[in-house]
PDB file of C-alpha atoms in Angstrom:
ATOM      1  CA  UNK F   1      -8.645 -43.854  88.639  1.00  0.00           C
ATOM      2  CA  UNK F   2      -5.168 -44.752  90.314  1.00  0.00           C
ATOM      3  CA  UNK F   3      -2.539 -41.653  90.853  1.00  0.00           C
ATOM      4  CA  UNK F   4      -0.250 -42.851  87.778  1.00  0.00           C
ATOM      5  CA  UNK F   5      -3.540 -43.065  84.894  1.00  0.00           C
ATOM      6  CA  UNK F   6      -4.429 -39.697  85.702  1.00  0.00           C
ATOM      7  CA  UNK F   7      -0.754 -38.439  85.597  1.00  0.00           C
ATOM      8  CA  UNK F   8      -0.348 -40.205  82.587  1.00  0.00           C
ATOM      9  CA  UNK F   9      -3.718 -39.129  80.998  1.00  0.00           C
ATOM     10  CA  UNK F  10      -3.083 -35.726  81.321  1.00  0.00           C
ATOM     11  CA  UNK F  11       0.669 -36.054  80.439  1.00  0.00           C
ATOM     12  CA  UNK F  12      -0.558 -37.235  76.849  1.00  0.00           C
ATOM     13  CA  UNK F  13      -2.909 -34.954  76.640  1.00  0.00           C
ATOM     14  CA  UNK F  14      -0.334 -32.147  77.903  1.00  0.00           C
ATOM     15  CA  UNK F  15       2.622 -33.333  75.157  1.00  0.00           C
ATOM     16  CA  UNK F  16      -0.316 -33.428  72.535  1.00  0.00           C
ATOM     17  CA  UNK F  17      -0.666 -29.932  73.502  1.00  0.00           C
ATOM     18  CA  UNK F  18       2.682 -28.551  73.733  1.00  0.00           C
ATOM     19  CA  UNK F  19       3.731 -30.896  70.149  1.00  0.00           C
ATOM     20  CA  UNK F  20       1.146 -28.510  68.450  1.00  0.00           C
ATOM     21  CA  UNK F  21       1.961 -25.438  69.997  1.00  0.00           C
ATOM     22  CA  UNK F  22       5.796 -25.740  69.211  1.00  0.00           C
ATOM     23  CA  UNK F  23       4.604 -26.462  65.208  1.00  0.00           C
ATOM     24  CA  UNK F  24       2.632 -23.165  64.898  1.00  0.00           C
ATOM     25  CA  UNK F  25       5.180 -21.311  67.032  1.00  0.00           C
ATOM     26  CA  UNK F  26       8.297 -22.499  64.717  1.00  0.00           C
ATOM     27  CA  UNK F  27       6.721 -20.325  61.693  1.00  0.00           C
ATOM     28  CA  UNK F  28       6.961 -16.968  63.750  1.00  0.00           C
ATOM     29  CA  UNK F  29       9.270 -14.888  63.536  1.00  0.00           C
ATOM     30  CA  UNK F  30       9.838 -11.120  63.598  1.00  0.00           C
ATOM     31  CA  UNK F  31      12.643  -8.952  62.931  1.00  0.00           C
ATOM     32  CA  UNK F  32      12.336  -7.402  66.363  1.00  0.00           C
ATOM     33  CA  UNK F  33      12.540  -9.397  69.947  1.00  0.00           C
ATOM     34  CA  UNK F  34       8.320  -9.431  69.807  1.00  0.00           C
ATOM     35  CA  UNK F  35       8.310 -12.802  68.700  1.00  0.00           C
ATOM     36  CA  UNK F  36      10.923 -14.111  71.625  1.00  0.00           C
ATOM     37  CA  UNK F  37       8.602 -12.121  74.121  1.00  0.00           C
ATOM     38  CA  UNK F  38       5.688 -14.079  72.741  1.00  0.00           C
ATOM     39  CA  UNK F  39       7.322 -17.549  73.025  1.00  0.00           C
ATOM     40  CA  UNK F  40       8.637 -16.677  76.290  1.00  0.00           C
ATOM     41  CA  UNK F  41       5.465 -16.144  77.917  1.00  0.00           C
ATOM     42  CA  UNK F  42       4.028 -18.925  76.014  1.00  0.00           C
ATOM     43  CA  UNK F  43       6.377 -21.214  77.170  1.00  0.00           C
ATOM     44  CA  UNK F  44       6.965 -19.889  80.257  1.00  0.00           C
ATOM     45  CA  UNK F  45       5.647 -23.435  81.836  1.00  0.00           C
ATOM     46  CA  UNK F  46       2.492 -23.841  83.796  1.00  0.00           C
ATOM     47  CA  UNK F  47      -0.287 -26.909  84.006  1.00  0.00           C
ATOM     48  CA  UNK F  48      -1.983 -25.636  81.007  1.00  0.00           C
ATOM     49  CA  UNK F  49      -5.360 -26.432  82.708  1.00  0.00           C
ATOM     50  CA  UNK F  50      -7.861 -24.684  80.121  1.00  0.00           C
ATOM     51  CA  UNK F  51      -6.221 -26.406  77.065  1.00  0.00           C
ATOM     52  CA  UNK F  52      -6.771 -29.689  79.312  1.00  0.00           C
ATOM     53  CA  UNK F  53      -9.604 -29.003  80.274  1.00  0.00           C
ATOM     54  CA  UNK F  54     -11.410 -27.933  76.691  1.00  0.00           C
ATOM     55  CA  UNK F  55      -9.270 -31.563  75.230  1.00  0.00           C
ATOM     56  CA  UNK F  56     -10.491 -33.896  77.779  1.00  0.00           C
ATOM     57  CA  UNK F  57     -13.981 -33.013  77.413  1.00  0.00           C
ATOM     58  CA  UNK F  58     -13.813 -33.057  73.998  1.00  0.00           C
ATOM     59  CA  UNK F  59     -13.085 -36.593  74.258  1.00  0.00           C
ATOM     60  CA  UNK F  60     -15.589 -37.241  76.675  1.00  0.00           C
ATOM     61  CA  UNK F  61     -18.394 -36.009  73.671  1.00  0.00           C
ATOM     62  CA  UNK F  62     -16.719 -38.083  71.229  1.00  0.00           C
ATOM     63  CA  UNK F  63     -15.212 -34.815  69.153  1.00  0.00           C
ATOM     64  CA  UNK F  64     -12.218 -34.968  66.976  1.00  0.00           C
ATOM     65  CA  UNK F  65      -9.194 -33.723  68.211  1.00  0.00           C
ATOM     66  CA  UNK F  66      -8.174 -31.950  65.451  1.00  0.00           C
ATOM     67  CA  UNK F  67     -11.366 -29.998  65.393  1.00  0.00           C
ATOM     68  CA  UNK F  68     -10.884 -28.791  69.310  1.00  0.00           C
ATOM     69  CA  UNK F  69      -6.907 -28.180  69.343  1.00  0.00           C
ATOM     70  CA  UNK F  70      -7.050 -24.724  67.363  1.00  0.00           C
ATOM     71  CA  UNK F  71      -9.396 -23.609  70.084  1.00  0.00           C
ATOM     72  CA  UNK F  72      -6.983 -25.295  72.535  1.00  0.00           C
ATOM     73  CA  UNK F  73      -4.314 -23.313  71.156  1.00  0.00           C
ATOM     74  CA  UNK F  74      -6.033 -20.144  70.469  1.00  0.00           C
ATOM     75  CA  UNK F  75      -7.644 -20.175  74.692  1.00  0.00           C
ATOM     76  CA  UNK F  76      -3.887 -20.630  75.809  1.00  0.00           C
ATOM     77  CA  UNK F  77      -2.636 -17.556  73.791  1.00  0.00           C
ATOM     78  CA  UNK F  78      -5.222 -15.269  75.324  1.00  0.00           C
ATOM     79  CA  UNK F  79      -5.361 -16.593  78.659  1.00  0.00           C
ATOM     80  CA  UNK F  80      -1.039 -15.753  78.033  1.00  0.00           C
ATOM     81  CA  UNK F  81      -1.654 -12.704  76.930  1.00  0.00           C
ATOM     82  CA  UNK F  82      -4.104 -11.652  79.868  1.00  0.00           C
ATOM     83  CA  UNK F  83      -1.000 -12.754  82.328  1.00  0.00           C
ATOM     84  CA  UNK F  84       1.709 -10.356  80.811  1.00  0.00           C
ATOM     85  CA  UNK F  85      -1.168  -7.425  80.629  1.00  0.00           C
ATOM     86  CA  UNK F  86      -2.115  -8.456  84.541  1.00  0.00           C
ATOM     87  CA  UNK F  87       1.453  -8.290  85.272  1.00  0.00           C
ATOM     88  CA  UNK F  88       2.368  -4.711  84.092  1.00  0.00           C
ATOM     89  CA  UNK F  89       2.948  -1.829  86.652  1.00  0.00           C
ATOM     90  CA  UNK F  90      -0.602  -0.669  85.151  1.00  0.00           C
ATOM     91  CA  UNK F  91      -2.659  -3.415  86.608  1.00  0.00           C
ATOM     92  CA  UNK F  92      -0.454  -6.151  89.205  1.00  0.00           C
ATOM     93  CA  UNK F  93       2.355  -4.706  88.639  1.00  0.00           C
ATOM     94  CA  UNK F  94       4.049  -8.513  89.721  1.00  0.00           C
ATOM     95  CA  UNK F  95       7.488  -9.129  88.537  1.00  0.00           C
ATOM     96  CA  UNK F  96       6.885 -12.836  88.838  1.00  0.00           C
ATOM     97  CA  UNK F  97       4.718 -15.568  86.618  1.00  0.00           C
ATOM     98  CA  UNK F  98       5.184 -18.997  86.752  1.00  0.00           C
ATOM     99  CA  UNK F  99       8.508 -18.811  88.927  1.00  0.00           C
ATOM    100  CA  UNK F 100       9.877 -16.745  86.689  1.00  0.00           C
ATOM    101  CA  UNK F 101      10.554 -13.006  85.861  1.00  0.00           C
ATOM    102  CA  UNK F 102       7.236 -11.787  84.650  1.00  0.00           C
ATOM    103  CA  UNK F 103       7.370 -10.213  80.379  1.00  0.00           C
ATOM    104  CA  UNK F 104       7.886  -6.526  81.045  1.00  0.00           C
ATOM    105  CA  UNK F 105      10.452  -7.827  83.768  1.00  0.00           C
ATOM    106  CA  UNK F 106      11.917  -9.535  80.987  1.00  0.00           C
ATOM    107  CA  UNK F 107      11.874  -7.574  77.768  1.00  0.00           C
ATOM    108  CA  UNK F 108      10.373  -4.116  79.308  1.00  0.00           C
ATOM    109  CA  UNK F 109       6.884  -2.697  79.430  1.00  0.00           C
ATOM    110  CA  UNK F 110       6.694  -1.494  75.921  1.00  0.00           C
ATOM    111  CA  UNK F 111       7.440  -5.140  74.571  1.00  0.00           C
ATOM    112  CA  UNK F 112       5.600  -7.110  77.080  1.00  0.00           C
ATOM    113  CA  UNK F 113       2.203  -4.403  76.006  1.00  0.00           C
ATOM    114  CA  UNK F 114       3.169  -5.419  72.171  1.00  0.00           C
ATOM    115  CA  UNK F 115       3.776  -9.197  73.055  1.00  0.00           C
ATOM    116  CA  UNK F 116       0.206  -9.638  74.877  1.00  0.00           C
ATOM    117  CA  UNK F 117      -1.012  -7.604  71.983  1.00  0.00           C
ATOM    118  CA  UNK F 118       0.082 -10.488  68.997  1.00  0.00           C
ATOM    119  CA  UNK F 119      -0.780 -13.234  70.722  1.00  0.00           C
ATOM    120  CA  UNK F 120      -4.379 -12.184  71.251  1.00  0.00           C
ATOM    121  CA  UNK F 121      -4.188 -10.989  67.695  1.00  0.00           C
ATOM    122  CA  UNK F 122      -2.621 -14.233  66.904  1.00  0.00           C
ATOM    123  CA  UNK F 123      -5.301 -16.530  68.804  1.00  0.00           C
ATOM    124  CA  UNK F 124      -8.045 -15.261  66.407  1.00  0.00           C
ATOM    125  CA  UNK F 125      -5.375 -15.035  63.475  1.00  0.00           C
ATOM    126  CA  UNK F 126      -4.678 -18.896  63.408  1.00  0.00           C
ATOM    127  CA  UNK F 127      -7.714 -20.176  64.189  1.00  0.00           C
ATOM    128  CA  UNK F 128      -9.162 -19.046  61.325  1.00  0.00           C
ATOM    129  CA  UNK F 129      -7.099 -20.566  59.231  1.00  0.00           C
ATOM    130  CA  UNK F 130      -8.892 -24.082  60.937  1.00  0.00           C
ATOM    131  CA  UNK F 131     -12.530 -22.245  61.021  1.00  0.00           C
ATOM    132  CA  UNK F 132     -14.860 -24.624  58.170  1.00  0.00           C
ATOM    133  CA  UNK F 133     -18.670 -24.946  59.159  1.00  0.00           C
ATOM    134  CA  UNK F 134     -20.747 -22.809  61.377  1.00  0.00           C
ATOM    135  CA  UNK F 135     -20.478 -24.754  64.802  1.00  0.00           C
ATOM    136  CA  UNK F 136     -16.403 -23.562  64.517  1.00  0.00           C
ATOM    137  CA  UNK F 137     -17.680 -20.041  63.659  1.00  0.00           C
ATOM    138  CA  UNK F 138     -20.160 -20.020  66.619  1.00  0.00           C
ATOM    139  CA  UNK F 139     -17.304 -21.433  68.806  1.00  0.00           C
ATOM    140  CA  UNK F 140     -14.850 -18.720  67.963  1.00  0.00           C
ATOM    141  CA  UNK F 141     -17.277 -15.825  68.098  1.00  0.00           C
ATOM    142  CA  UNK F 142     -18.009 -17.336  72.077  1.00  0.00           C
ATOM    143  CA  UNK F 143     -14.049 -17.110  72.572  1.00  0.00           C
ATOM    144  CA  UNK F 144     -14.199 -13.647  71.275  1.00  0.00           C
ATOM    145  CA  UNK F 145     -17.042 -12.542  73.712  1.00  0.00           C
ATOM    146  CA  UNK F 146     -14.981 -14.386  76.485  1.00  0.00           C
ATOM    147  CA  UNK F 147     -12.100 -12.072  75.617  1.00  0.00           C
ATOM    148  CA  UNK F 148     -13.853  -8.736  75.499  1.00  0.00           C
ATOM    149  CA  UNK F 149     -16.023  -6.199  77.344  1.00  0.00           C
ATOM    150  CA  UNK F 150     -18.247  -8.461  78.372  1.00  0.00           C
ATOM    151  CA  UNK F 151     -16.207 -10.954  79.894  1.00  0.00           C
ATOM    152  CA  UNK F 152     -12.305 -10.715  80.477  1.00  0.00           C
ATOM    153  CA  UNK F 153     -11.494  -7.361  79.979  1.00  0.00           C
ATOM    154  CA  UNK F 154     -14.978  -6.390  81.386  1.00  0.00           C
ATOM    155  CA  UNK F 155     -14.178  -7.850  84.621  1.00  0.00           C
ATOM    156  CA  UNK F 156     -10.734  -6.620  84.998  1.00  0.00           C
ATOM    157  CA  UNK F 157     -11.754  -2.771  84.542  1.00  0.00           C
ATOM    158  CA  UNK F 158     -14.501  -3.712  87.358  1.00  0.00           C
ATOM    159  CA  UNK F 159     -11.729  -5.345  89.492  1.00  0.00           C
ATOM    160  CA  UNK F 160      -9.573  -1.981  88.729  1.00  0.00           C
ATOM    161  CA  UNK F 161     -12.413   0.660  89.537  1.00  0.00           C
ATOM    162  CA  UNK F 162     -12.816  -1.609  92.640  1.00  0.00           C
ATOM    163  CA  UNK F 163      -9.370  -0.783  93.852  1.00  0.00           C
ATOM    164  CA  UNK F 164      -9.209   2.657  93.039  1.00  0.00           C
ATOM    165  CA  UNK F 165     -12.645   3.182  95.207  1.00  0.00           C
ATOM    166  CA  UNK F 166     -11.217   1.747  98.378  1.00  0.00           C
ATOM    167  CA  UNK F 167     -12.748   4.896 100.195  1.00  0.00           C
ATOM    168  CA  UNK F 168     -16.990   3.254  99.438  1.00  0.00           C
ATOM    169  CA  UNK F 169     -16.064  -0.210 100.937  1.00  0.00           C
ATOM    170  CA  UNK F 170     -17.388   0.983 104.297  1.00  0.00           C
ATOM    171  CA  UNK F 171     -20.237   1.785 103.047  1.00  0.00           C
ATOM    172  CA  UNK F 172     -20.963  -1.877 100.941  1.00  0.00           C
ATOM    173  CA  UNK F 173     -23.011  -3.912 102.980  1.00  0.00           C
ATOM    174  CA  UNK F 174     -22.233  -8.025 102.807  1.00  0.00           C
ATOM    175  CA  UNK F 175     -24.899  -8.396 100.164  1.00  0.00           C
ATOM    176  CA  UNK F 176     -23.049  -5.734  97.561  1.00  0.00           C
ATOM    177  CA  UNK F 177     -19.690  -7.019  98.312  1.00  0.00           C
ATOM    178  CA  UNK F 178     -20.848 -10.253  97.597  1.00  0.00           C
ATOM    179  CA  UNK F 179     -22.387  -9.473  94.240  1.00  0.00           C
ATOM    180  CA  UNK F 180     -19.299  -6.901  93.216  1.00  0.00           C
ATOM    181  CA  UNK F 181     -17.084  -9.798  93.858  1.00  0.00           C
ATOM    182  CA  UNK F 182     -18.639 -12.705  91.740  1.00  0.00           C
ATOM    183  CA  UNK F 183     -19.937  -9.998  89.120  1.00  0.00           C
ATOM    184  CA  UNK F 184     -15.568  -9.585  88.716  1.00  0.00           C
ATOM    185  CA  UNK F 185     -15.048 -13.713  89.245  1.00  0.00           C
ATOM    186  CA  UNK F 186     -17.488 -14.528  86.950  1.00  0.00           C
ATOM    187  CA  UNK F 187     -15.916 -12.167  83.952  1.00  0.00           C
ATOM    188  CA  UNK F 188     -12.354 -12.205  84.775  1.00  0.00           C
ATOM    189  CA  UNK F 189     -11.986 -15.903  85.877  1.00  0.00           C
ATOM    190  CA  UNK F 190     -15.193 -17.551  85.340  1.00  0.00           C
ATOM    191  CA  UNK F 191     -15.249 -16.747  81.421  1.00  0.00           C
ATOM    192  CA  UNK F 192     -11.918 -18.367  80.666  1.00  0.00           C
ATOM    193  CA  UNK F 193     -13.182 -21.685  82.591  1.00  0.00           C
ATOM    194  CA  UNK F 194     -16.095 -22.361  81.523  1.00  0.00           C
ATOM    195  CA  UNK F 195     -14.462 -21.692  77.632  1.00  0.00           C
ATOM    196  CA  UNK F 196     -12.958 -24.945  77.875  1.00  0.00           C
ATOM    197  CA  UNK F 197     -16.492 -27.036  78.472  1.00  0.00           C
ATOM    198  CA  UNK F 198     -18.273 -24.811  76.333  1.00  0.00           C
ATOM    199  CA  UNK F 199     -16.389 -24.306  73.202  1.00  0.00           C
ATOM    200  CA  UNK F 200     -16.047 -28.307  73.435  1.00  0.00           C
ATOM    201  CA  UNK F 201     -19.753 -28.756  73.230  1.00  0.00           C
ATOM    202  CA  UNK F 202     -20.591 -26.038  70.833  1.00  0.00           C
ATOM    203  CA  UNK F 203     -18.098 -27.950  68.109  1.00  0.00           C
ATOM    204  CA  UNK F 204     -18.699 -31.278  68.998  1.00  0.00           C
ATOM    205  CA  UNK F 205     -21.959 -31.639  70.712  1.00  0.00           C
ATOM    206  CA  UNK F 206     -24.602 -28.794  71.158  1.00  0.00           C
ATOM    207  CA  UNK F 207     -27.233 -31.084  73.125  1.00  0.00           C
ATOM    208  CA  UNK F 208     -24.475 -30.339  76.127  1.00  0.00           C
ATOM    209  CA  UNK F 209     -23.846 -26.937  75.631  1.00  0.00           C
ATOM    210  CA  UNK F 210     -26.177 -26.130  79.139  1.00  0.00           C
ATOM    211  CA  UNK F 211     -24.343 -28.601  81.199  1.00  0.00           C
ATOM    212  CA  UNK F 212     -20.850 -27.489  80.129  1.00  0.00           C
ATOM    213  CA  UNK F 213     -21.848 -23.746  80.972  1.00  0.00           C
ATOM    214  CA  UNK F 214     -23.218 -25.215  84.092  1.00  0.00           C
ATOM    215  CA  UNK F 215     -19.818 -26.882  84.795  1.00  0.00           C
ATOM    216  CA  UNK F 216     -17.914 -24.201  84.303  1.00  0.00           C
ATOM    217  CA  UNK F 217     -19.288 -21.696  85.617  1.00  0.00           C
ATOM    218  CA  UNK F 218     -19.332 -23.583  88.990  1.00  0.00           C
ATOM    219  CA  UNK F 219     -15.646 -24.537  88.246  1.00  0.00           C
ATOM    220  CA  UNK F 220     -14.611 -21.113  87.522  1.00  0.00           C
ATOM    221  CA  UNK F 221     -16.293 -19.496  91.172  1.00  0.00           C
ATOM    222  CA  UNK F 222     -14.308 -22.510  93.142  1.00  0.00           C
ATOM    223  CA  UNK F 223     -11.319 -22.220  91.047  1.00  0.00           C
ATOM    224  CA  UNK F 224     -11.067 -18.547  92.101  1.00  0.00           C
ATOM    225  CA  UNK F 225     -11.743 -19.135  95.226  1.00  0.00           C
ATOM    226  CA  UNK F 226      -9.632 -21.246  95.670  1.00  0.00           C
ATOM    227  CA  UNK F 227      -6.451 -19.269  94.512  1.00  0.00           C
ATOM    228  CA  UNK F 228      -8.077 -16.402  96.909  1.00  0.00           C
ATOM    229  CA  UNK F 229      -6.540 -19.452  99.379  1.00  0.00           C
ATOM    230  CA  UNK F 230      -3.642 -19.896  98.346  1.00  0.00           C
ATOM    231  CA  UNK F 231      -2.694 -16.097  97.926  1.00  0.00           C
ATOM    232  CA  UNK F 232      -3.035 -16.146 101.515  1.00  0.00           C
ATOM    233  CA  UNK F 233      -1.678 -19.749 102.978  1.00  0.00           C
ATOM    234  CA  UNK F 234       1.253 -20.253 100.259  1.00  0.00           C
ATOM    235  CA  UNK F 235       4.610 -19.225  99.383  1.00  0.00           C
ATOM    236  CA  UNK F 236       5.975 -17.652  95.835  1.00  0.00           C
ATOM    237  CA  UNK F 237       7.594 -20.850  95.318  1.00  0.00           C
ATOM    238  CA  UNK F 238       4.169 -22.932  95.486  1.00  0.00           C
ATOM    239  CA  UNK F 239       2.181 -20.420  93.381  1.00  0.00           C
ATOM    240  CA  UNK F 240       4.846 -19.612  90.744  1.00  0.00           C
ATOM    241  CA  UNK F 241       4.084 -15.608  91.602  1.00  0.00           C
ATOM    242  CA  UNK F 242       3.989 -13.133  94.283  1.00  0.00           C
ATOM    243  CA  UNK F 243       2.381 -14.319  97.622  1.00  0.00           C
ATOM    244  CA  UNK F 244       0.122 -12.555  99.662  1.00  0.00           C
ATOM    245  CA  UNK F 245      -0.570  -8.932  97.620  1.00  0.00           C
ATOM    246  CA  UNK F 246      -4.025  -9.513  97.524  1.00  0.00           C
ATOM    247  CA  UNK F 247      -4.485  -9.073 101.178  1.00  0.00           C
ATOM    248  CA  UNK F 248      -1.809  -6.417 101.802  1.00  0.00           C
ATOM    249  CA  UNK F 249      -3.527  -4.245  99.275  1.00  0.00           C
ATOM    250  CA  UNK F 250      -6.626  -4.698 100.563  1.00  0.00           C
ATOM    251  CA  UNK F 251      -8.546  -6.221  97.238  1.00  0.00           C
ATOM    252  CA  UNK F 252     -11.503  -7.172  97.080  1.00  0.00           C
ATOM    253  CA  UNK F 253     -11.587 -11.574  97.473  1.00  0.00           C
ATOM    254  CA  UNK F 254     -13.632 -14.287  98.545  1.00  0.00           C
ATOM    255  CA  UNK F 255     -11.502 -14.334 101.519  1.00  0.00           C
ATOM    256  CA  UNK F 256     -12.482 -10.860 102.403  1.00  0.00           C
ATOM    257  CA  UNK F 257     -16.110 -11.381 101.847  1.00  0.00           C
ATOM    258  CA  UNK F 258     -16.287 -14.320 103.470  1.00  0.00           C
ATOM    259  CA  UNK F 259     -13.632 -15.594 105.672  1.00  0.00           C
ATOM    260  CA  UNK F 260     -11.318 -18.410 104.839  1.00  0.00           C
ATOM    261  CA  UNK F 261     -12.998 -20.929 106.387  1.00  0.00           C
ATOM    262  CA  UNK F 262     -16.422 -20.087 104.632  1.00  0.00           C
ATOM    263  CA  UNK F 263     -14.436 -20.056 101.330  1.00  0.00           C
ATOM    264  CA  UNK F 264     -13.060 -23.697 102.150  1.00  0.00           C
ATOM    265  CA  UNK F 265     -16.479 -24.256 102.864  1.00  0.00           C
ATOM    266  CA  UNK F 266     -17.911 -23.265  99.597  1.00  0.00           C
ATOM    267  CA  UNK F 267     -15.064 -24.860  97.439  1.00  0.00           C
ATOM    268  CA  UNK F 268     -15.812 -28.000  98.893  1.00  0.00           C
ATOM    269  CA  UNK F 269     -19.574 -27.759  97.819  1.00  0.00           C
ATOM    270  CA  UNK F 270     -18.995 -26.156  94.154  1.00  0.00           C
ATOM    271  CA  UNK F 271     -16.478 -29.569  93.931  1.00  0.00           C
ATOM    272  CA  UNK F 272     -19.431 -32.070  94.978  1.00  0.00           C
ATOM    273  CA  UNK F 273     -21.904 -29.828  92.657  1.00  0.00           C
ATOM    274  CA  UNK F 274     -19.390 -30.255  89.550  1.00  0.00           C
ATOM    275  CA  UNK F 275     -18.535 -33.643  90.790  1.00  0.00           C
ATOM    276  CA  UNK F 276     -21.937 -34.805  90.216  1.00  0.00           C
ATOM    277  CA  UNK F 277     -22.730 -32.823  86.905  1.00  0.00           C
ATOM    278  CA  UNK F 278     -19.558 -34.645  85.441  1.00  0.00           C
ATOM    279  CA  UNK F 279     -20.818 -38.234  86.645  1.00  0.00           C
ATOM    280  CA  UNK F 280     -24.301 -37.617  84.172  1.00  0.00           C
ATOM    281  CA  UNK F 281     -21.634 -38.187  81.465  1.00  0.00           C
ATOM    282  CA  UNK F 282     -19.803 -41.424  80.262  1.00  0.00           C
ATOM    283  CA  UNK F 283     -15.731 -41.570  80.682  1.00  0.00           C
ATOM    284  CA  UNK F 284     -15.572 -38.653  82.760  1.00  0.00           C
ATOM    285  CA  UNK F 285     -13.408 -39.855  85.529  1.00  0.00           C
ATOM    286  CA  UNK F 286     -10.126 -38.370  84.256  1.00  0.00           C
ATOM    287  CA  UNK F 287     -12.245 -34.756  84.466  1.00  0.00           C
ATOM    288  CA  UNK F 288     -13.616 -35.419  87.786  1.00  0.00           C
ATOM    289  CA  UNK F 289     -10.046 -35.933  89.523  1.00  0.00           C
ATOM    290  CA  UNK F 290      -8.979 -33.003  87.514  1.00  0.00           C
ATOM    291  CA  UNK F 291     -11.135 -30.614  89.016  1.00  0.00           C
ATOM    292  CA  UNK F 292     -10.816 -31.740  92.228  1.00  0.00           C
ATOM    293  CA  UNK F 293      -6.807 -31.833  91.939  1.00  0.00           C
ATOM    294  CA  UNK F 294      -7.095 -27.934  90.242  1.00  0.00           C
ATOM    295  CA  UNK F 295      -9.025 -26.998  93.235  1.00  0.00           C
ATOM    296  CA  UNK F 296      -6.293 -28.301  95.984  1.00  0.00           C
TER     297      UNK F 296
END
């Protein structure tokens, strides 16, 4: 696949994206500036990777794209909504997403809380009003588990306790640093990229379900390794946020486990490993360059 069809591929499927995103959007409203602080995040730019992710490999097992784009839409409001929480003086305290000033930056803590708050409310909310046989049921309940204890949310409190025990590091050897970190990866990160594959295949094709989790979960280690990377080698104007907190606070990343080079390392082989799952399917070139361009 030439430079231009995969710009162009995921252009369409990017516009196809945003088109349906700006329809739902134009029916909220609020009294209050919630529903600006909402569409500000939302729109706040950004590659949109999981809703690409979840569309192209929807196509690649034949689904119906009107069957997959609630989901689409309903991944990219959480995944927005975990960004303005992560920013908050709470958590990251970053005043900076996407190149821009971060919600509570924007609008204040209190409506940046309230913002993340509706569109997570809001991802469940519209989707089902799309919900109609029981593979879109089982989908959405998977999203749901993504989102909570046991995935997102679990991970971050383990990534928080992690920071605020800074003193018992010493005493980790390799082997429990190792399994701490991907323990957090898997839940914070990995959940929310292997969602894409997964939610495809439950709707569309449930003989795949195993090889999309397989995907993704190898997808969602490299992909966080990979930003471990770039938190160290590039500037805020590359990454769209704050460079190089990561290390200065002393956190807990594949970087620090490893070393950079074994990290390069080990992205290079999780790329190969997804590489090769992807080729067992038809049409799957446009994912294949995907994942490797994510992982740059």
């Amino acid at each position: 696949m030439t430079n231009k069809a995969f710009e162009d591929k995921y252009s369409d499927y990017l516009a196809e994206f945003i088109s349906y995103a700006k329809s739902v959007f134009q029916n909220v409203t609020t009294d209050s500036r919630l529903a600006e602080a909402m569409k500000y995040s939302f729109f706040a730019g950004g590659k949109r990777i999981r809703p690409v992710l979840m569309l192209a490999f929807n196509e690649v097992l034949s689904g119906k794209i009107e069957n997959i784009m609630p989901f689409a839409f309903a991944l990219e409001c959480i995944h927005t909504y975990s960004l303005i929480h992560d920013d908050l003086p709470a958590l990251d305290n970053d005043l900076l997403r996407r190149g821009k000033p971060s919600c509570h930056a924007a609008f204040g803590e209190a409506t940046a809380i309230l913002a993340g708050d509706a569109l997570l409310n809001f991802a469940f909310e519209h989707t089902l009003k799309s919900v109609k046989d029981e593979r879109q049921i089982k989908a959405l309940s998977y999203l749901a588990e993504c989102s909570g204890y046991s995935g997102m949310l679990g991970g971050q409190m383990e990534d928080i306790e992690n920071e605020k025990s800074k003193g018992l590091k010493a005493d980790y050897t390799d082997g429990d640093k190792e399994t701490l970190l991907n323990s957090i990866y898997e839940k914070k990160t990995g959940k929310f990229l292997t969602a894409p594959f997964k939610i495809a295949a439950i709707i569309s094709d449930d003989s795949k379900i195993e090889l999309a989790e397989k995907i993704g979960s190898l997808f969602g280690r490299a992909f966080q390794y990979a930003d471990d990377l770039k938190d160290i080698y590039l500037t805020p104007e590359q990454t769209g946020k704050s460079a190089g907190k990561d290390e200065a606070e002393g956190k807990l990343t594949s970087v620090a486990v490893y070393g950079a080079d074994k990290v390069k390392r080990l992205v290079s082989e999780y790329e190969n490993q997804i590489e090769n799952l992807l080729k067992s399917l038809d049409n799957s070139e446009f994912l294949r360059v995907l994942t490797k361009s994510v992982l740059k």
